[in-house]
Short mmCIF file of C-alpha atoms and ligand atoms in Angstrom, two decimals:
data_model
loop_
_atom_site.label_atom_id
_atom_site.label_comp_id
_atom_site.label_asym_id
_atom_site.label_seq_id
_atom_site.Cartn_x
_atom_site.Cartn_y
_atom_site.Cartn_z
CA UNK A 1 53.03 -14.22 -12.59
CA UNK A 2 49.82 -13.29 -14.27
CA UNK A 3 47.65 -15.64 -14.10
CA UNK A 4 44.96 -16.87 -16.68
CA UNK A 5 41.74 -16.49 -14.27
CA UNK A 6 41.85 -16.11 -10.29
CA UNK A 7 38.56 -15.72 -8.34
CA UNK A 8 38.60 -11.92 -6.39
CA UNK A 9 37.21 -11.90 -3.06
CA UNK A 10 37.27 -8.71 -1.06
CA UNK A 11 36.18 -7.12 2.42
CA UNK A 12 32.79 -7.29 1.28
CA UNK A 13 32.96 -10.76 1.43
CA UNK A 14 35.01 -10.92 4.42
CA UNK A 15 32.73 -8.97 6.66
CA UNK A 16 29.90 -10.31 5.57
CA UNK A 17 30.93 -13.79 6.21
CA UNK A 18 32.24 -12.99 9.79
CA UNK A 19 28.25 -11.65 10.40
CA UNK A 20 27.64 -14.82 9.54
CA UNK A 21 29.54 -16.85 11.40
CA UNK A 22 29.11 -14.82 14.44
CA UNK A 23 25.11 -15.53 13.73
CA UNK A 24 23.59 -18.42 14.75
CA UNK A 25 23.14 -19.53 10.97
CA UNK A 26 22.63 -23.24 10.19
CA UNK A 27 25.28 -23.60 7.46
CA UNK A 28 23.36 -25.43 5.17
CA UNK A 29 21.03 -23.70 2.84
CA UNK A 30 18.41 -21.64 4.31
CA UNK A 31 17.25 -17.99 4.64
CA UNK A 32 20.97 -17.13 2.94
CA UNK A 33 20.64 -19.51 -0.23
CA UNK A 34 16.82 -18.10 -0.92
CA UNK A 35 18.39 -14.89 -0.68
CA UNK A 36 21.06 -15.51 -3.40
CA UNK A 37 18.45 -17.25 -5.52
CA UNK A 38 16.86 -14.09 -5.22
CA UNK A 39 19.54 -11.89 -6.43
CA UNK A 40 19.93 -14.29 -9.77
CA UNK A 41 16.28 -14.53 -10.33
CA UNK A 42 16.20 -10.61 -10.08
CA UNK A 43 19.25 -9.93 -11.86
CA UNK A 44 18.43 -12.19 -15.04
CA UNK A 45 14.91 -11.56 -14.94
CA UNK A 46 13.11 -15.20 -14.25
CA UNK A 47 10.43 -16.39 -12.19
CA UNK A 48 12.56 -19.59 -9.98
CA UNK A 49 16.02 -19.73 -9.72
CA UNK A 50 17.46 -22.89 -7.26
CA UNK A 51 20.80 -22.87 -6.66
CA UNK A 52 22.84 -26.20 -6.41
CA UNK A 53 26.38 -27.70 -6.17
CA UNK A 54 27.59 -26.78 -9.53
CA UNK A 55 27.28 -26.16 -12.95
CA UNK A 56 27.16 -29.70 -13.68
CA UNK A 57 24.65 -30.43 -11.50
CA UNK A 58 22.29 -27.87 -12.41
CA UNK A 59 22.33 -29.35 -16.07
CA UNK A 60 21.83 -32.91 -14.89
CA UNK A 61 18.78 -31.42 -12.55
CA UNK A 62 17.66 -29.51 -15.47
CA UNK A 63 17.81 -32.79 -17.73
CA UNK A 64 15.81 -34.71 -15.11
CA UNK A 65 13.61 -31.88 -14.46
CA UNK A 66 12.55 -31.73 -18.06
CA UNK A 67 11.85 -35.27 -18.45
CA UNK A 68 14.74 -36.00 -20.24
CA UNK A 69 16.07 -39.82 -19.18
CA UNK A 70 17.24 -43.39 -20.30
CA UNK A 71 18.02 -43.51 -23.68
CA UNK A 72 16.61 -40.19 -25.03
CA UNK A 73 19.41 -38.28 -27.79
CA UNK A 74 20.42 -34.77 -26.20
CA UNK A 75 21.77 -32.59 -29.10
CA UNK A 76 25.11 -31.29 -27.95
CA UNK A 77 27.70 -28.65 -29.74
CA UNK A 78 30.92 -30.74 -30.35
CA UNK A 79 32.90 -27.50 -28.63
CA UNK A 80 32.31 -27.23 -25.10
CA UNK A 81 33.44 -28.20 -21.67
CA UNK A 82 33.19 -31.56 -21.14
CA UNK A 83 30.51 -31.54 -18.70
CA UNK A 84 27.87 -30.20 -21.24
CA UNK A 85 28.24 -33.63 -22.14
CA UNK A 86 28.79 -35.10 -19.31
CA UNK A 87 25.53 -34.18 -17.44
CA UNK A 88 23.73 -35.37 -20.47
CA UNK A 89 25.11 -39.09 -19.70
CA UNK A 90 24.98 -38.50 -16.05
CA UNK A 91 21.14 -38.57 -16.94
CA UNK A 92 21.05 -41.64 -18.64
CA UNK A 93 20.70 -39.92 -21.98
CA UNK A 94 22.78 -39.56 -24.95
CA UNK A 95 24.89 -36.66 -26.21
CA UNK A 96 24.16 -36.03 -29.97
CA UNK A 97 27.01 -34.04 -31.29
CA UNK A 98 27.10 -31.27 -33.99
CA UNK A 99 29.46 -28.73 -35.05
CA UNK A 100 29.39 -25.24 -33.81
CA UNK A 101 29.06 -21.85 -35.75
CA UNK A 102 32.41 -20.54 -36.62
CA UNK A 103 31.39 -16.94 -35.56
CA UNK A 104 30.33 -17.61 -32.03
CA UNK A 105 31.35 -21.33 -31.41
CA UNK A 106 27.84 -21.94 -30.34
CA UNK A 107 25.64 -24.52 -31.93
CA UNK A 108 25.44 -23.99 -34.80
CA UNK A 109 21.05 -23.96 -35.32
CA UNK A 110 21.84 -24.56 -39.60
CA UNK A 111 22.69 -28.37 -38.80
CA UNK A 112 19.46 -28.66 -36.76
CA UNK A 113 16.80 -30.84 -39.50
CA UNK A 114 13.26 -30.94 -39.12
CA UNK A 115 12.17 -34.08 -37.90
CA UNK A 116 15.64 -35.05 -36.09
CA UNK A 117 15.33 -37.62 -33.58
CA UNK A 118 16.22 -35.61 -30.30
CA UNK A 119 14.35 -35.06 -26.99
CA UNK A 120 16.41 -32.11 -26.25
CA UNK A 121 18.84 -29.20 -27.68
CA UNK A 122 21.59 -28.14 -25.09
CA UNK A 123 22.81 -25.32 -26.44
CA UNK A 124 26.11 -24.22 -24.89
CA UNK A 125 26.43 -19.95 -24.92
CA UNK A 126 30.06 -20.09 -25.36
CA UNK A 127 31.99 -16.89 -23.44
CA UNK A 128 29.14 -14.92 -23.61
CA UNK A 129 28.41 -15.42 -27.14
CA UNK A 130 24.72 -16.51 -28.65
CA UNK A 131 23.21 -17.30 -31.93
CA UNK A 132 20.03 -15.44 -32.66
CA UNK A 133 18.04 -16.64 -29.69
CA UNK A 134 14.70 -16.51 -31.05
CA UNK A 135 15.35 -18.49 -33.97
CA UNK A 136 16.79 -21.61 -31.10
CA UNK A 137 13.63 -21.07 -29.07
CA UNK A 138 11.53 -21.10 -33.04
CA UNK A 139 13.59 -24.43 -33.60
CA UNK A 140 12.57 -26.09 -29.91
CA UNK A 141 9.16 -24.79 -30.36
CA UNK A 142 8.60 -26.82 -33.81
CA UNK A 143 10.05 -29.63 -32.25
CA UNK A 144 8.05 -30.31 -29.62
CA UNK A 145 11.07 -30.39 -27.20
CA UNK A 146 12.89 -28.57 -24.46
CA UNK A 147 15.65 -25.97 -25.19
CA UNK A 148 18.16 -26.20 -21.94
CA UNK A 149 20.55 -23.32 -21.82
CA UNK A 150 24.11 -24.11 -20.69
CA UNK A 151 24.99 -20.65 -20.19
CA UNK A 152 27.19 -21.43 -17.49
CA UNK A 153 30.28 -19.37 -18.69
CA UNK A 154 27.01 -16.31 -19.71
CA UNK A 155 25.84 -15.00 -16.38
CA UNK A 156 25.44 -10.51 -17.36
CA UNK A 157 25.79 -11.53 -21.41
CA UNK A 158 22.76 -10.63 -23.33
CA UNK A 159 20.79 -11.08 -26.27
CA UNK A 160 18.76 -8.06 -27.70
CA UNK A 161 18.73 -7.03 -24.07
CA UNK A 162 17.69 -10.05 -22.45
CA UNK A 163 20.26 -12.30 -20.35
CA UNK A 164 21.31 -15.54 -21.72
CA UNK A 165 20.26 -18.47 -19.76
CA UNK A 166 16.45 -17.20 -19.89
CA UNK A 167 15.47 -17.99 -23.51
CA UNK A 168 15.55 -21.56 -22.91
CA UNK A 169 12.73 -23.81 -20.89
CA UNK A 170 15.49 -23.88 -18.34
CA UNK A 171 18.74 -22.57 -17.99
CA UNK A 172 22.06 -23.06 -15.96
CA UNK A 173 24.98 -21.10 -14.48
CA UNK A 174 28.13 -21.88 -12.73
CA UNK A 175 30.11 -20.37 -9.92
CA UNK A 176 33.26 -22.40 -9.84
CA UNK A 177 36.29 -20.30 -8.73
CA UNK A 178 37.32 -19.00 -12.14
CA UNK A 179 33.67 -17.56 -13.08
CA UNK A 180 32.63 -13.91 -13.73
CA UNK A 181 31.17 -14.21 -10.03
CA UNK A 182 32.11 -17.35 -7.73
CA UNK A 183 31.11 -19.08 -5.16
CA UNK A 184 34.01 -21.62 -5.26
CA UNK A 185 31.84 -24.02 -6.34
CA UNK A 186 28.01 -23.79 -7.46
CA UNK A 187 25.49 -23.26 -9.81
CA UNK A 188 22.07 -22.75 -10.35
CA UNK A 189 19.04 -23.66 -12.48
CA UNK A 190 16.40 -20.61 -13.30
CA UNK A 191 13.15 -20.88 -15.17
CA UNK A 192 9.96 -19.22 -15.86
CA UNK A 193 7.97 -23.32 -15.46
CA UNK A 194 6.99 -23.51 -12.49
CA UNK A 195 6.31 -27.03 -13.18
CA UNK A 196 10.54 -27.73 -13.87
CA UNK A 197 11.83 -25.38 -11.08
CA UNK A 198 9.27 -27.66 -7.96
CA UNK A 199 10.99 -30.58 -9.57
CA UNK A 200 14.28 -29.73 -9.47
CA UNK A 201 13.75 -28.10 -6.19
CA UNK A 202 12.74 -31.44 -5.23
CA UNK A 203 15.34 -33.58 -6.62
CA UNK A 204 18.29 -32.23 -5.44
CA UNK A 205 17.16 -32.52 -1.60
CA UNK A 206 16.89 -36.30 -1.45
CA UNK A 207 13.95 -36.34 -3.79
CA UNK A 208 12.32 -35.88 -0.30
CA UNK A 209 7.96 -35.14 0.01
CA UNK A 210 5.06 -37.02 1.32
CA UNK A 211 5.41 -40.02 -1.04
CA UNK A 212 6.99 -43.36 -1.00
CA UNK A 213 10.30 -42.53 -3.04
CA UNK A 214 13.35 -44.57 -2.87
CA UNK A 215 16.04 -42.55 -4.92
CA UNK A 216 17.56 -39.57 -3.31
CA UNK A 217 20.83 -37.56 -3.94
CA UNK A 218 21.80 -34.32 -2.29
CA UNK A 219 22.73 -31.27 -4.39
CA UNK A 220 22.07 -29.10 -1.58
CA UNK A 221 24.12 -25.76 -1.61
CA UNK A 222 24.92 -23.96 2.03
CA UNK A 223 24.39 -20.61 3.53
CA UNK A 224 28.17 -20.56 3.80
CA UNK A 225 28.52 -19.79 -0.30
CA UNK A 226 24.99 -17.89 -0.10
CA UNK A 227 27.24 -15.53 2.03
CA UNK A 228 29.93 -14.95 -0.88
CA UNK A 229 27.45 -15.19 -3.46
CA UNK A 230 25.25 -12.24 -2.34
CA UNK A 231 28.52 -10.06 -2.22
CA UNK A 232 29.52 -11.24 -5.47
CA UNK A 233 25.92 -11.01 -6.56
CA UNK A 234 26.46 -6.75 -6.35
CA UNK A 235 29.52 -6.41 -8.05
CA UNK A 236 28.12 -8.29 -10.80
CA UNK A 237 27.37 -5.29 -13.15
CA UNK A 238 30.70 -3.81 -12.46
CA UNK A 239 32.28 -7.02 -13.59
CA UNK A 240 30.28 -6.83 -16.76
CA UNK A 241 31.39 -3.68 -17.66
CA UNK A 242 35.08 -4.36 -16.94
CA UNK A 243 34.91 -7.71 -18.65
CA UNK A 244 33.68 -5.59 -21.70
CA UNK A 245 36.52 -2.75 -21.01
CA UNK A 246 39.45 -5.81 -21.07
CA UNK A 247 38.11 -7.51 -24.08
CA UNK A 248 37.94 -3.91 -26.09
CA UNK A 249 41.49 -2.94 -24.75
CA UNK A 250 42.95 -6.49 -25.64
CA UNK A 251 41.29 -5.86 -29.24
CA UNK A 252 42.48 -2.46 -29.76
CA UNK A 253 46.03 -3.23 -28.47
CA UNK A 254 46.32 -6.46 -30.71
CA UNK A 255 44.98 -5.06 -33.73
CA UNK A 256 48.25 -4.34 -35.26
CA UNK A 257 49.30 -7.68 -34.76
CA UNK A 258 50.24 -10.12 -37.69
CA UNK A 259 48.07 -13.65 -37.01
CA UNK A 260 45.91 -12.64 -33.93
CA UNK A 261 42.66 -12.57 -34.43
CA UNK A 262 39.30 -12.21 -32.41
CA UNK A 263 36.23 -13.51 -32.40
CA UNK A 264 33.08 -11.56 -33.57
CA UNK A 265 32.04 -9.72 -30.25
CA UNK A 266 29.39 -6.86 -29.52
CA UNK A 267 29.72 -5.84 -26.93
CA UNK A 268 26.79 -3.98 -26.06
CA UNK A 269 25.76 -8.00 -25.31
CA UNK A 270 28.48 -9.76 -24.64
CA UNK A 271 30.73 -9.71 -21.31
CA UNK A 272 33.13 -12.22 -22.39
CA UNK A 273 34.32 -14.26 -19.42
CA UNK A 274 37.61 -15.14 -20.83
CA UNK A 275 39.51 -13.01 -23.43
CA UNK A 276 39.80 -15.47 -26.37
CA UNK A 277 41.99 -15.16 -29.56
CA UNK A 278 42.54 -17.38 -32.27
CA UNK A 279 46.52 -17.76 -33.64
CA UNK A 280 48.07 -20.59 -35.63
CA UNK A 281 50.35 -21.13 -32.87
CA UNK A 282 48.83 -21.58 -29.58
CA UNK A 283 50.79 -24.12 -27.99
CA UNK A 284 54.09 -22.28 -28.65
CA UNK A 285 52.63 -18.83 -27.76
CA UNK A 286 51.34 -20.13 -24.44
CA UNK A 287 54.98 -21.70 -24.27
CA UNK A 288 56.51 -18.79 -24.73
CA UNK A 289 54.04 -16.47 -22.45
CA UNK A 290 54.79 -18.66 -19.72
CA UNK A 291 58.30 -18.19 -19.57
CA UNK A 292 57.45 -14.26 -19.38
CA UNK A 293 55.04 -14.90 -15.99
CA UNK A 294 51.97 -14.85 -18.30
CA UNK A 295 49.24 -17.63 -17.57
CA UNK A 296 47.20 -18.75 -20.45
CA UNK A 297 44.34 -21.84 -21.16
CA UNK A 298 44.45 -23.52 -24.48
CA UNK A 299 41.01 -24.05 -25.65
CA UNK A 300 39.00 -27.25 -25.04
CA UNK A 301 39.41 -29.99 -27.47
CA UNK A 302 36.54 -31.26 -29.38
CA UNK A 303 34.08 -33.93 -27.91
CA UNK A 304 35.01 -35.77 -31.08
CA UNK A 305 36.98 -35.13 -33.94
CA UNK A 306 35.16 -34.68 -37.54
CA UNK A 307 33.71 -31.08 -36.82
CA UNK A 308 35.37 -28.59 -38.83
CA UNK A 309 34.73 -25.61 -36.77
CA UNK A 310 35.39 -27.13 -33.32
CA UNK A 311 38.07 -28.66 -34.76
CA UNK A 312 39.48 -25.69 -36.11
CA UNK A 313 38.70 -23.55 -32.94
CA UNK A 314 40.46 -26.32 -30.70
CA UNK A 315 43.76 -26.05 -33.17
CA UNK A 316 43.88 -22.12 -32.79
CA UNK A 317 42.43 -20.77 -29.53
CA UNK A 318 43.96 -19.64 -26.19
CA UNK A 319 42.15 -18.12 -23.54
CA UNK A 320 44.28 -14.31 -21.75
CA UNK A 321 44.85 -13.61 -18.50
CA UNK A 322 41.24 -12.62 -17.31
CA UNK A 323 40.97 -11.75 -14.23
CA UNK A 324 38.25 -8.61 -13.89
CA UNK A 325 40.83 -7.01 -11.31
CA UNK A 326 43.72 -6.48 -14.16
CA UNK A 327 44.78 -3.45 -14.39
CA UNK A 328 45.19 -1.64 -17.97
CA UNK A 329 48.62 -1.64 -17.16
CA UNK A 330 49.29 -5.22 -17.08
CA UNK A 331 46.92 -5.86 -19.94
CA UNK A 332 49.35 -3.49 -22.17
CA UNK A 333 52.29 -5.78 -20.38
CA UNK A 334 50.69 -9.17 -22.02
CA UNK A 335 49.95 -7.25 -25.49
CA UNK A 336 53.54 -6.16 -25.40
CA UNK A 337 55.01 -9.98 -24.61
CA UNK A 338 52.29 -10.58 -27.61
CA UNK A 339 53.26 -8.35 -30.36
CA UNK A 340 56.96 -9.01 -29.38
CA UNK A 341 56.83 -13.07 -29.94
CA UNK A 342 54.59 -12.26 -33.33
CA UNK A 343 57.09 -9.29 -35.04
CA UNK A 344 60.72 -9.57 -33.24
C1 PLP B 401 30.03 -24.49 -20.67
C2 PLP B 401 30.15 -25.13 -19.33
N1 PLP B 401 29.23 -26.04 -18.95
C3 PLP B 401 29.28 -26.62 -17.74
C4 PLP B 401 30.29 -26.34 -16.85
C5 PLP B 401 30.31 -27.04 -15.54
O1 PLP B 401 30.21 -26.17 -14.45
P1 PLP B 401 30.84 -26.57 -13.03
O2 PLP B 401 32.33 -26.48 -13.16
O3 PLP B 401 30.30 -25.53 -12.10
O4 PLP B 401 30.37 -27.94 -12.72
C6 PLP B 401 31.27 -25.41 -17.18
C7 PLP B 401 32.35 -25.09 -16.23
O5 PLP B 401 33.37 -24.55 -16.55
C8 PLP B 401 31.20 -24.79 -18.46
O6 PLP B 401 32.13 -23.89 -18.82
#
């Protein structure tokens, strides 16, 4: 079976987390986790970074962190993962939908109006994919409000050079298992404010300091994933590049075939996380590859129906086996099952 996405740990990983274990290390984030928050801060290019439980959790801390609370309307893209929307509720606020570009299934920025009631724009970089970055940050800017990143499916994608998840005021990443690096679960906030990062910092260890306080949740992370995560942390810009290398071979190999088609990708910016394609059959293709040992993910559905471009994306999209360790071998093997189900 080829599976859709599996996490790849290797030796690296392995001997690095016997060091650790054989060390008297305390587990729980310490020396470890600042050193992986390190690595992402470095990598992307940002002042903080503070690593938490997951990718859901950094957006809720990044909510909070920006002041964003009871009540307040959080503009969401109607196509996302569900917990774009979810963290935005977790913080008391509410999710705003609107439709998403059909060229990058990210927000789209045209539906944004002057003088819109929002506190907030989460803007969702979808696989990789951005709209023109400086014209979001313009849009915040004139608004008065915070632009939060969810780039938690971006971590090595770019815009004119610069990694997505630092445009916003804050932005968040994800290391659950099937991620372009992974932690098995995680995820981490990184900003330039130093103002944001002390309070997030803050929150997610019991709220804890020198003052009365009586709310307190724990979104601690531990040295035991810091391990992994530094390891994963250096094979990072191979990924990237082989991410790139799949996507490009998939595109070339499928070109020729009647009904597949791909989104806009450059690839000089994007590392697409999963290889996506858009066909007017997805739930009988995926069908079908399964019965050949090929694993597949059928796009999310909209967060509500009535958005013509997440609709449309949600009718025609399946995610490709993955993986970065594919070979080009079995990525010819999947093409082949393709182009035979589409012309035999
Ligand atoms: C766009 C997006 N936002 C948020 C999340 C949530 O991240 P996590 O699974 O680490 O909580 C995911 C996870 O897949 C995601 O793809």
């Amino acid at each position: 079976m080829i599976e859709q996405m599996q996490p790849w740990i290797g030796e690296e990983e392995r001997w690095a987390m016997d060091a650790y274990l054989s060390s008297d290390g305390r587990l729980t984030e310490h020396t470890k986790t600042a050193e992986f928050e390190n690595a992402i801060a470095d990598y992307v290019g940002s002042k903080y970074c503070i690593v938490t439980t997951s990718g859901t959790t950094a957006l809720y801390l990044a909510l909070v962190a920006c002041g964003i609370g009871c009540g307040d309307k959080v503009l969401v893209p109607a196509f996302t993962q569900t917990a774009t929307a979810g963290a935005v509720e977790l913080a008391g606020a509410r999710p705003v939908l609107a439709d998403v570009a059909a060229e990058n299934l990210c927000l789209d920025l045209a539906t944004i109006k002057i003088g819109v009631n929002i506190r907030a724009i989460m803007l969702v970089t979808l696989n990789g994919r951005s709209p023109d970055m400086a014209i979001a940050r313009e849009i915040a800017d004139r608004l008065h409000i915070p632009l939060i990143e969810d780039a938690a499916q971006s971590l090595g994608s770019r815009w004119n050079g610069q990694c997505l998840g630092t445009f916003g005021n804050v932005g968040c990443y994800s290391f659950s298992s099937p991620k372009v690096i992974t932690t098995g679960q995680g995820g981490a906030i990184i900003t330039d404010d130093p103002d944001i990062a002390d309070r997030a910092r803050h929150l997610k260890a019991f709220g804890t300091d020198d003052r009365d306080q009586w709310f307190g949740v724990n979104f601690k992370f531990t040295d035991l994933q810091a391990v992994i995560g530094i390891e994963q942390m250096k094979k990072l810009a191979w990924r990237v590049t082989r991410k790139r290398e799949m996507f490009l071979r998939y595109r070339e190999q499928l070109a020729d075939v009647p009904g597949v088609e791909f989104l806009h990708t450059d690839l000089t910016q994007t590392a697409p996380w999963f290889i996506d394609i858009l066909v007017p059959d997805p739930d009988d293709l995926r069908a079908y590859l399964h019965t050949q040992g090929i694993g597949t993910r059928l796009f999310y559905q909209p967060l509500r129906r009535g958005f013509a471009n997440a609709n449309y994306a949600a009718a025609h999209g399946l995610w490709l086996p993955s993986s970065s360790f594919l070979d080009d071998r079995q990525i010819e093997q999947v093409c082949d099952v393709i182009r035979g189900y589409y012309t035999l």
